[in-house]
Tab-separated table of C-alpha atoms in Angstrom:
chain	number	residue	atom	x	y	z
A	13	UNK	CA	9.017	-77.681	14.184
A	14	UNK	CA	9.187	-74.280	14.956
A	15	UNK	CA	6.141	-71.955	14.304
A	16	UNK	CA	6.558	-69.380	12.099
A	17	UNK	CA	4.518	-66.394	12.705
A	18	UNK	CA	4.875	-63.064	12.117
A	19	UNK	CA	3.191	-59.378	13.337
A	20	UNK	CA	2.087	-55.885	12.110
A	21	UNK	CA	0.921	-53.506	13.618
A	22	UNK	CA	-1.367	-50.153	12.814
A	23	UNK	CA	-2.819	-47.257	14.574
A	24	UNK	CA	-6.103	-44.844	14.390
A	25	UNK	CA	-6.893	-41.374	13.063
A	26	UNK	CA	-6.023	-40.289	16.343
A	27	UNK	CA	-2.938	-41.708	17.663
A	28	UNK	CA	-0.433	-38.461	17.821
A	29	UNK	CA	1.646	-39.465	15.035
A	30	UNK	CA	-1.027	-39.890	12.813
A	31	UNK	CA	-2.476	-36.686	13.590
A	32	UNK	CA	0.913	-35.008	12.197
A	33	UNK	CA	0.885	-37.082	9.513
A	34	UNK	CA	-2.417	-35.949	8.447
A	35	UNK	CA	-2.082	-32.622	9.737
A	36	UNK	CA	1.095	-32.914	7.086
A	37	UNK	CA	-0.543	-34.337	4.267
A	38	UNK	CA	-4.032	-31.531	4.423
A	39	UNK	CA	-1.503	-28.885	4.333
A	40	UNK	CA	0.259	-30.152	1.306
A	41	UNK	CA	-3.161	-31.187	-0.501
A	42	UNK	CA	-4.318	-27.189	-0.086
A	43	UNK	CA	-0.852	-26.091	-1.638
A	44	UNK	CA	-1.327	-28.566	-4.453
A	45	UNK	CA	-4.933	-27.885	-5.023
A	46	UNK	CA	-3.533	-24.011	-6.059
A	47	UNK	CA	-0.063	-24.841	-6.744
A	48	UNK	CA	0.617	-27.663	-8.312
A	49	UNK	CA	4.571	-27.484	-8.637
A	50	UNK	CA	4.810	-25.980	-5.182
A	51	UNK	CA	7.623	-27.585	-3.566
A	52	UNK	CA	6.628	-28.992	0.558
A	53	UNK	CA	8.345	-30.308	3.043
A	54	UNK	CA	5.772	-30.181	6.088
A	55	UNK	CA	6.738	-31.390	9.258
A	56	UNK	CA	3.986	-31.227	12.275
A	57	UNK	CA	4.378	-31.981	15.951
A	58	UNK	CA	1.757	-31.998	18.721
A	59	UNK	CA	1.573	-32.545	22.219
A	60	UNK	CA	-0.588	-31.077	25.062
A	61	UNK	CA	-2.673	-28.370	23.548
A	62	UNK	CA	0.027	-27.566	21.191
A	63	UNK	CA	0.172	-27.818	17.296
A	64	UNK	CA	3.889	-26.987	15.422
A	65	UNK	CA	4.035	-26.762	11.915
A	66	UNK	CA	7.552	-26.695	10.292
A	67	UNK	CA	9.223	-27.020	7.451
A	68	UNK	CA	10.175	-26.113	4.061
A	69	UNK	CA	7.821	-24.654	1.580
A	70	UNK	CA	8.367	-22.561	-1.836
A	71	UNK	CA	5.024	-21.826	-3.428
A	72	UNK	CA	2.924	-18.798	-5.272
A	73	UNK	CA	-0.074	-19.266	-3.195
A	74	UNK	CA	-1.498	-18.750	0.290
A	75	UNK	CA	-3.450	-21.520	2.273
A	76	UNK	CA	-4.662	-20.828	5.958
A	77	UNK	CA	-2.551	-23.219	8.096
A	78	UNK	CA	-4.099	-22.568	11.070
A	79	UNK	CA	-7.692	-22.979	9.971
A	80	UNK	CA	-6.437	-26.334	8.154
A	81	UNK	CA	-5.036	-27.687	11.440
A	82	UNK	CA	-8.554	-26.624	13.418
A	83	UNK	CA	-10.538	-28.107	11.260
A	84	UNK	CA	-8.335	-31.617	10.604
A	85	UNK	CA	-8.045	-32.089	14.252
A	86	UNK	CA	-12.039	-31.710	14.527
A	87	UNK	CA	-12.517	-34.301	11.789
A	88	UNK	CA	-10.370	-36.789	13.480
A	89	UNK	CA	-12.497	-35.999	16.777
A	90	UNK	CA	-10.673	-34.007	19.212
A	91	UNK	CA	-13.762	-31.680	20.164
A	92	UNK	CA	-13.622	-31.653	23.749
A	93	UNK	CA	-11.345	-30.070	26.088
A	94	UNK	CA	-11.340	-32.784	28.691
A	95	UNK	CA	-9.203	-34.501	25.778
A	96	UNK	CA	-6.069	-32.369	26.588
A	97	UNK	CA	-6.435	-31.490	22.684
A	98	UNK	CA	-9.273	-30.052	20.868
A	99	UNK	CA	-9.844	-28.260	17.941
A	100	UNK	CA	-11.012	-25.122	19.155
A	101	UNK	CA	-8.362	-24.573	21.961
A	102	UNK	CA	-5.101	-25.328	20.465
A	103	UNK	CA	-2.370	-23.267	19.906
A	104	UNK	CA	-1.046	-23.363	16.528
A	105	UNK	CA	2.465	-22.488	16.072
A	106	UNK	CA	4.117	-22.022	12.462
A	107	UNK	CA	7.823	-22.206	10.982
A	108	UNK	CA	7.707	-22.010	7.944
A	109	UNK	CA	10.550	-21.353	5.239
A	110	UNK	CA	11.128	-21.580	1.674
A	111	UNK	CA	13.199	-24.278	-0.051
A	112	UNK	CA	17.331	-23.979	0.092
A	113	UNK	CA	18.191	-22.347	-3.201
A	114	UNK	CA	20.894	-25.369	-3.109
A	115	UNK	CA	18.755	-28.175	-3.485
A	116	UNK	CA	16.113	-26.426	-5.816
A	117	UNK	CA	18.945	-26.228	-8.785
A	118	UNK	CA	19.134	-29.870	-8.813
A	119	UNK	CA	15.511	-30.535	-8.140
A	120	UNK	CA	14.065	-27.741	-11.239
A	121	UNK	CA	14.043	-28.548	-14.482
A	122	UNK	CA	15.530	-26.108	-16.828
A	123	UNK	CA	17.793	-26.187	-19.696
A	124	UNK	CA	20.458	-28.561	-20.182
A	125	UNK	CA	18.788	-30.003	-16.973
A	126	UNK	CA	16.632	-32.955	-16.736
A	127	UNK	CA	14.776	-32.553	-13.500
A	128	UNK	CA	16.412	-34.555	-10.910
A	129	UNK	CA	15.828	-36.086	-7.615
A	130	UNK	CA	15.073	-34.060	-4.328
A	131	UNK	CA	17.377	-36.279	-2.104
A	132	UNK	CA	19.292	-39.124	-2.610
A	133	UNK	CA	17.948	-42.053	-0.599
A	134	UNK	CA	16.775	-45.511	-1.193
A	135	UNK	CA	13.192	-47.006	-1.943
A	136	UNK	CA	11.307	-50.217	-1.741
A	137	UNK	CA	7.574	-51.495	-2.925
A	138	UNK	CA	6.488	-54.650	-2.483
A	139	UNK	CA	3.844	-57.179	-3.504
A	140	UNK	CA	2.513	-60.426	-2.685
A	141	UNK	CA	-0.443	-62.569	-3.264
A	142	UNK	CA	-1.683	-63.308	0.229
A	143	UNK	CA	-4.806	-61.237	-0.333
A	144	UNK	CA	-6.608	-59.257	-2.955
A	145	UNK	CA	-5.242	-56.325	-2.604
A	146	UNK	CA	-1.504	-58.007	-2.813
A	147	UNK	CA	-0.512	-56.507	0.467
A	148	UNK	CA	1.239	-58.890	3.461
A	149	UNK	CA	-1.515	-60.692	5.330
A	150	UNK	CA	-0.254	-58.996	8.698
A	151	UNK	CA	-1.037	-55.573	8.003
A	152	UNK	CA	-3.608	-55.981	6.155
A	153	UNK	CA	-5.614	-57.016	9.496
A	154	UNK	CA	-4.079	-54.513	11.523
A	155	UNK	CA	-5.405	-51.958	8.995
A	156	UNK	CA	-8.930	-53.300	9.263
A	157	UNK	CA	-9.125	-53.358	12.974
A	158	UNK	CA	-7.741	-49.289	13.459
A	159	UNK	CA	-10.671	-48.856	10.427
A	160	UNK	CA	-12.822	-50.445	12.449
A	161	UNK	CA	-12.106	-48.490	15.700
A	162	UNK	CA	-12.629	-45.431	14.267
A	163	UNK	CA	-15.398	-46.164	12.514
A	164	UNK	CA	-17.588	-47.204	14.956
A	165	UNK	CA	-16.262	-44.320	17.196
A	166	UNK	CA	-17.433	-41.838	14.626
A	167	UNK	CA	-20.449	-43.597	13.905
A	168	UNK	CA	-21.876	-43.712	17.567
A	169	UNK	CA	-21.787	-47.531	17.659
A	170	UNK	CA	-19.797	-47.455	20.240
A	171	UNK	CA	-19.998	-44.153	21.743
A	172	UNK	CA	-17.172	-44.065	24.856
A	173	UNK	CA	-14.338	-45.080	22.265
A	174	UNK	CA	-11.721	-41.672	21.959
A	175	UNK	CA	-9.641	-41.613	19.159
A	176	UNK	CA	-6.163	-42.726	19.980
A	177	UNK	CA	-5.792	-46.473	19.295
A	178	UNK	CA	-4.114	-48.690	18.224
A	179	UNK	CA	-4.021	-52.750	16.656
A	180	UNK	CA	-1.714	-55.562	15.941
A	181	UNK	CA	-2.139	-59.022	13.946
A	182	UNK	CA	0.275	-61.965	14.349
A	183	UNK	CA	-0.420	-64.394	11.628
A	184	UNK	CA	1.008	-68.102	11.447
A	185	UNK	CA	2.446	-69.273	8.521
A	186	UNK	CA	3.332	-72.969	7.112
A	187	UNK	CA	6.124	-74.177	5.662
A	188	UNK	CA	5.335	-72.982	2.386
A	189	UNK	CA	5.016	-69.464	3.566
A	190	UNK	CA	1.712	-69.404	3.578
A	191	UNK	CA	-0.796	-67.738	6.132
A	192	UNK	CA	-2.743	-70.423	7.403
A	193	UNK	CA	-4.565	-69.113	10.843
A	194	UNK	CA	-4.169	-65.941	13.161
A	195	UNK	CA	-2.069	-66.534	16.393
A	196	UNK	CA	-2.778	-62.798	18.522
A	197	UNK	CA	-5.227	-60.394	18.063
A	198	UNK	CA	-4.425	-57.176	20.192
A	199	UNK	CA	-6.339	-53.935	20.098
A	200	UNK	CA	-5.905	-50.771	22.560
A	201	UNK	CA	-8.400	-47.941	22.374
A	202	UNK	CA	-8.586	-44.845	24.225
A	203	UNK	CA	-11.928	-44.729	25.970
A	204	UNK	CA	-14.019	-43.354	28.499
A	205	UNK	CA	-13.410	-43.821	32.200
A	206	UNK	CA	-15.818	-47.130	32.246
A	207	UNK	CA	-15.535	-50.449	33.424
A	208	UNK	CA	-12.822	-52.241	31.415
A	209	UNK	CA	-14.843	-55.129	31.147
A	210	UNK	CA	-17.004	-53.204	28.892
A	211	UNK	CA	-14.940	-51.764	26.791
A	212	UNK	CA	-13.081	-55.021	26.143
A	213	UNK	CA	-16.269	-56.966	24.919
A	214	UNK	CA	-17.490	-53.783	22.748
A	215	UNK	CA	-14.379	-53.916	20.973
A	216	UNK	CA	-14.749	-57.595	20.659
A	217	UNK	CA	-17.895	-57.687	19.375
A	218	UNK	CA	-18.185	-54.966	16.973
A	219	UNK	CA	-14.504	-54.682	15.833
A	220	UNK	CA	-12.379	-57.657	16.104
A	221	UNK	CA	-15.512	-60.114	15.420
A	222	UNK	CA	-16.994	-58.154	12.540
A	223	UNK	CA	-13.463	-57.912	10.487
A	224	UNK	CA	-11.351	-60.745	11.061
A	225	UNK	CA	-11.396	-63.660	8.716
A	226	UNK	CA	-13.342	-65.934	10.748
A	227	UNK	CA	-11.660	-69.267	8.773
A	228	UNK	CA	-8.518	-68.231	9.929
A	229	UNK	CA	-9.819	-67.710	13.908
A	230	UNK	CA	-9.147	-71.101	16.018
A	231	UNK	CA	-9.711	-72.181	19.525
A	232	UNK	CA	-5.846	-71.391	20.202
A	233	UNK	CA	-6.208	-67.798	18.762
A	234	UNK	CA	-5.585	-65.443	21.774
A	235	UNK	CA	-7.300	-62.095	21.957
A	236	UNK	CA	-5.071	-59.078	23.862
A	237	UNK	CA	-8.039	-56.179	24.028
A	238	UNK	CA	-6.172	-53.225	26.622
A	239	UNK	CA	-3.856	-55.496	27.983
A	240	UNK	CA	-2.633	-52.947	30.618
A	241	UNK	CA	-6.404	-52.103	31.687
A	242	UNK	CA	-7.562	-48.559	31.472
A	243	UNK	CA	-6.696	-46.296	28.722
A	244	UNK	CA	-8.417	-43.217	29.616
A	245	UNK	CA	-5.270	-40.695	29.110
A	246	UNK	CA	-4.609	-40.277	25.314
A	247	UNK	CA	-4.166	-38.834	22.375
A	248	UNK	CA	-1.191	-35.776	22.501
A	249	UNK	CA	-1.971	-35.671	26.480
A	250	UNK	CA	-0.654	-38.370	26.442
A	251	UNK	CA	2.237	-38.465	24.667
A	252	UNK	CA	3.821	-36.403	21.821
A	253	UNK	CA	3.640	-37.083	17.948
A	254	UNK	CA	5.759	-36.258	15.349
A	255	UNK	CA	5.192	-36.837	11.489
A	256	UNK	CA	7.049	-39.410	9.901
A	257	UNK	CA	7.309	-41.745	13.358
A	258	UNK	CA	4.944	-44.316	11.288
A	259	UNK	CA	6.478	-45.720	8.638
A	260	UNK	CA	6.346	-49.013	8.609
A	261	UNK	CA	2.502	-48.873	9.360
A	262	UNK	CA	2.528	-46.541	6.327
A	263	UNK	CA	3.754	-49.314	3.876
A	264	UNK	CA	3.722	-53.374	4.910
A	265	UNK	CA	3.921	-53.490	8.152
A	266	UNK	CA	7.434	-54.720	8.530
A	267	UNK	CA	7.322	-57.614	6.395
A	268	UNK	CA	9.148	-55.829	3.215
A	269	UNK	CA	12.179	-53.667	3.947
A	270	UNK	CA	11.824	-50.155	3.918
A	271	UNK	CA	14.586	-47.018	2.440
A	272	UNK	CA	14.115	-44.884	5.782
A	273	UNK	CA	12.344	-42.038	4.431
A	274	UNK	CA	8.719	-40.758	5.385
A	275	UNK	CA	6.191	-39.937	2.809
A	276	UNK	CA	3.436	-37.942	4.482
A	277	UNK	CA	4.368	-33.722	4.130
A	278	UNK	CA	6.425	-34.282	1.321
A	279	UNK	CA	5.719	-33.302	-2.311
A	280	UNK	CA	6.167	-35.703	-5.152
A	281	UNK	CA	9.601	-34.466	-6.305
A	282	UNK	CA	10.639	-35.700	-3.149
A	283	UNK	CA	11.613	-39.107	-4.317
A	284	UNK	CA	11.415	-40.810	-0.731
A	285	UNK	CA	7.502	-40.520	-1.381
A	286	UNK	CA	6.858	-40.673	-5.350
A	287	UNK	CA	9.632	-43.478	-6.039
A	288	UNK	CA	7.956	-45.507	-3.387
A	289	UNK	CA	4.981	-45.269	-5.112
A	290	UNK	CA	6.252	-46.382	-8.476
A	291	UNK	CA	8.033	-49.026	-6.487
A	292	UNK	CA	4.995	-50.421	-5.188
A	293	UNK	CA	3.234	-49.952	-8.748
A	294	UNK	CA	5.946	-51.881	-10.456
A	295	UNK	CA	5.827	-55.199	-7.732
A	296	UNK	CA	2.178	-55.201	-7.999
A	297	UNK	CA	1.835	-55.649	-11.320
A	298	UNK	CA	4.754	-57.936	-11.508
A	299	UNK	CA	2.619	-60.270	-8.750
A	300	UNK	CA	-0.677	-59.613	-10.747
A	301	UNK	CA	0.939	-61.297	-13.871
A	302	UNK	CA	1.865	-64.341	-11.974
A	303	UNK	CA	5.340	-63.945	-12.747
A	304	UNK	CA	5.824	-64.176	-9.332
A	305	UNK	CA	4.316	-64.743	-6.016
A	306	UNK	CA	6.357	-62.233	-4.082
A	307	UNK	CA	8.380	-58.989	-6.103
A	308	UNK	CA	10.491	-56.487	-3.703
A	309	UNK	CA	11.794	-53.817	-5.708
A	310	UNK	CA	14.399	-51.138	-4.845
A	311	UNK	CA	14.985	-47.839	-6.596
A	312	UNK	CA	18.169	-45.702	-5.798
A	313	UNK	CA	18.813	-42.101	-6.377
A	314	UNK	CA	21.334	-39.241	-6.156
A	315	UNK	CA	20.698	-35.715	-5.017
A	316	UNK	CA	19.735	-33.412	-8.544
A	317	UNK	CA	20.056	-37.380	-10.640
A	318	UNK	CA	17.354	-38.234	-12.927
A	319	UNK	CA	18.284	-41.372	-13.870
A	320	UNK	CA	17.998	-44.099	-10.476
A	321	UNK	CA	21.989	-45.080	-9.678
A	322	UNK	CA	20.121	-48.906	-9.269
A	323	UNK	CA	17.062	-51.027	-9.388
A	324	UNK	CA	17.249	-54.228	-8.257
A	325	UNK	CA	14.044	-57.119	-7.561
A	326	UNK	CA	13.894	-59.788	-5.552
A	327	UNK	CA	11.110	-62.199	-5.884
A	328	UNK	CA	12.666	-64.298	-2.866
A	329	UNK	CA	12.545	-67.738	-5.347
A	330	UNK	CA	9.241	-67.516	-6.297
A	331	UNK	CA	9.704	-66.207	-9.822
A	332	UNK	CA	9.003	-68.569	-13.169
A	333	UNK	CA	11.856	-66.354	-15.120
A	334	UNK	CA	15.126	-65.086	-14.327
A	335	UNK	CA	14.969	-61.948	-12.555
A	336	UNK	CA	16.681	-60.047	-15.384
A	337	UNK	CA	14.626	-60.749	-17.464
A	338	UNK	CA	12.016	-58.869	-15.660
A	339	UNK	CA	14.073	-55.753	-14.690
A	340	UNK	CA	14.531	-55.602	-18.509
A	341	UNK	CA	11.118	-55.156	-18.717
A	342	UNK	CA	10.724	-52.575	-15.754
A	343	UNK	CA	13.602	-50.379	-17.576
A	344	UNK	CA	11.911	-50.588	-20.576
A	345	UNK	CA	8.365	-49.856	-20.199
A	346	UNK	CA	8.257	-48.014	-16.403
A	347	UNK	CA	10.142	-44.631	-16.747
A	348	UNK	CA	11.281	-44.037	-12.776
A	349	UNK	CA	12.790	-41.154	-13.257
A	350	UNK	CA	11.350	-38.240	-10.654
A	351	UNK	CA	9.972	-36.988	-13.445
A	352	UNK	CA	8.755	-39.612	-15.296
A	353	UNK	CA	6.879	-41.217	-11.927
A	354	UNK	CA	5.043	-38.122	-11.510
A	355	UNK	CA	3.939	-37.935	-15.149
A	356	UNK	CA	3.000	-41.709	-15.082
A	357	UNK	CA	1.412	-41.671	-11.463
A	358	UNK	CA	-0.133	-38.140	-12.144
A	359	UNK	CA	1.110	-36.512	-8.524
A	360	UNK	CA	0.991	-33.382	-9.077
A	361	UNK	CA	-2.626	-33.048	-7.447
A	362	UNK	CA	-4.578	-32.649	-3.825
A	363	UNK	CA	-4.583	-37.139	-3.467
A	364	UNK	CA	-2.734	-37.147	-0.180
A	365	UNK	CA	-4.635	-36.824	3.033
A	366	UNK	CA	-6.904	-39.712	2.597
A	367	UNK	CA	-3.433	-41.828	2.436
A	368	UNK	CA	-2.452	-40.295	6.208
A	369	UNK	CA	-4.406	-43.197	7.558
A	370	UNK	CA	-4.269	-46.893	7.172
A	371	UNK	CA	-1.657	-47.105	5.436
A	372	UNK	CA	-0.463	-45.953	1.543
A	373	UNK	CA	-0.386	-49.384	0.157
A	374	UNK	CA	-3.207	-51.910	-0.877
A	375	UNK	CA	-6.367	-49.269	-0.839
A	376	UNK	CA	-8.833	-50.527	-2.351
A	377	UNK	CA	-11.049	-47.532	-0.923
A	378	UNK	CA	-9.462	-44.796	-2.502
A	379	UNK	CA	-8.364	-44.366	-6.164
A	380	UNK	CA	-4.599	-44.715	-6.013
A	381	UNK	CA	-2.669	-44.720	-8.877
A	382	UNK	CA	0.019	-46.732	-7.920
A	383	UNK	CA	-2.434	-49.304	-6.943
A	384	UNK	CA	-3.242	-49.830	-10.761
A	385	UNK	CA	-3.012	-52.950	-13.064
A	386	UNK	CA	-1.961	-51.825	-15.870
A	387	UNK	CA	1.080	-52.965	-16.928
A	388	UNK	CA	0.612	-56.703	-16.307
A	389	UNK	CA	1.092	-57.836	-19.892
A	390	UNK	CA	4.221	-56.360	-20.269
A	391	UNK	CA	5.465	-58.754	-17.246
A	392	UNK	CA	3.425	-61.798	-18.724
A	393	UNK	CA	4.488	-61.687	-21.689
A	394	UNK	CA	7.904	-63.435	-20.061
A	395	UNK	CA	6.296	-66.692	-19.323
């Protein structure tokens, strides 16, 4: 019989996407901390030297973009010039404008006019119950490994790690669809110009070893640590980054389908983000209750629409009631309505950064709100 394994993949602080998104996402937490019904849409690219911040952005206060970049790109450790990107010596360029007048008069809320959402677009969250947090086994791994990476980079334990990296799980799973061992480990890391040797058994010994589930490691499971050798170019010297090129590390890792739309620059009236959020909350809790094993749910919108044109689930055969029976349930007790999700999430507040990196799903770090159990006894009370 055929194997059936499946990867993820995720990436460090300091891969060049990730810097934009979290260049993105500390920009739009220092609007929100003043403003909190600013409206952002904040785009970042980098490369060489070079930090661009675009976008739209309609707000009553004044944050200092520039000083936000400097100091986000020093946290994430770009403090040296020989990196071809440091904190000190970058140029920041910004484009800023305001919000088209078009799309704010079906986003606002005024009379007659139930605030609507900012685009249309589509919107998935998922759940399962391959691990605690009820995130896919895949990138949950992956997440733990680019944690890893850049904390013992930060910490000094292993002092000639840079900051660009990057990690990917492939996990084997049985018939039932269950994960039963770990096929490929591979981790990249920038580094310093040493030996690879010894960078490849640093990062085995105090990243893969310390975080992978050692009863799911066999004497089959391969290990991939810099496959191509030296990786002493990185970071935006090495190649450009754009916000929003992450996605799927952003949610679960390829294993659930995904709408399309990037979350990281985007204030919660932009329904790409906050309606992925409540669709995450809503499959969570559906999983917690044991009303299923696996819940995929999709919420739809139109442009300046408060009501969702659809939401569907899919529990792909693993529910114990009919799946109508639990979308009842959602419409009646979850209000997804881009209002409603930021009133029931509370979004409207400086929570984004810390979700730039490893991913926006399954923290059980942070204090998410969409990562609340709340609502399972609404879904139980089906069986």
């Amino acid at each position: 019989m055929e194997r059936k394994l499946f990867t993820s993949e995720s990436v460090t602080s300091g891969h060049p996407d990730k810097i934009c998104d979290r260049l993105s996402d500390a920009i739009l937490d220092a609007i929100l901390a003043k403003d909190p019904h600013a409206r952002v849409a904040c785009e970042t690219a980098v490369t060489t030297g070079l930090v661009l911040v675009m976008g739209e952005i309609t707000t009553e206060t004044y944050v200092d973009i520039q000083q936000i970049v400097r100091t986000t790109v020093q946290n994430i450790g770009y403090d040296r010039g020989k990196y071809g990107f440091d904190a000190e010596n970058l140029a920041v360029l910004v484009s800023i404008n305001s919000q088209s007048p078009d799309i704010a008069m079906g986003v606002d809320e005024y009379e007659g006019h139930e605030q609507g959402a900012g685009d249309q677009g589509l919107m998935f969250g998922f759940a399962c119950d391959e691990t605690e947090n009820y995130m896919p086994l895949p990138i949950e791994l992956s997440h733990r490994l680019v944690r890893r990476l850049d904390e013992v980079r930060l910490n000094g334990t292993v002092d000639f790690l840079r900051p660009d990296g990057k990690a990917q799980v492939t996990v084997e799973y049985d018939e039932s669809d269950r994960p039963v061992r770990i096929d490929t480990v591979v981790v990249s890391s920038q580094h310093a110009d040493l030996p690879i040797e010894q960078v490849r058994q640093a990062i085995k010994t105090h990243v893969i070893d310390v975080v992978m589930p050692k009863d799911l490691i066999d004497e089959k499971t391969k290990y991939m640590i810099n496959p191509t050798g030296k990786f002493v170019v990185g970071g935006p010297k090495g190649d450009s980054g754009l916000t929003g090129r992450k996605i799927i590390v952003d949610t679960y890792g390829g294993y659930a389908r995904h709408g399309g739309g990037a979350f990281s620059g985007k204030d919660p009236s932009k329904v790409d983000r906050s309606a992925s959020y409540m669709a995450r909350y809503i499959a969570k809790n559906i999983v917690a209750s044991g009303v299923a094993s696996k819940a995929e749910v999709q919420l739809a919108y139109a442009i300046g629409v408060a009501q969702p044109v659809s939401i569907r689930i899919d529990t792909f055969n693993t529910a114990k009631v009919d799946e109508s029976k639990i979308v009842e349930v959602i419409r009646k007790h979850f209000d997804v309505t881009p209002k409603g999700i930021i009133t029931t999430l509370n979004l409207k507040r400086p929570i984004y950064e810390q979700t730039a990196n490893y991913g926006h799903m399954g923290r059980s770090d942070i204090d998410l709100p969409w990562e609340k159990l709340d609502k399972i006894d609404f879904f139980k009370a089906l069986l």
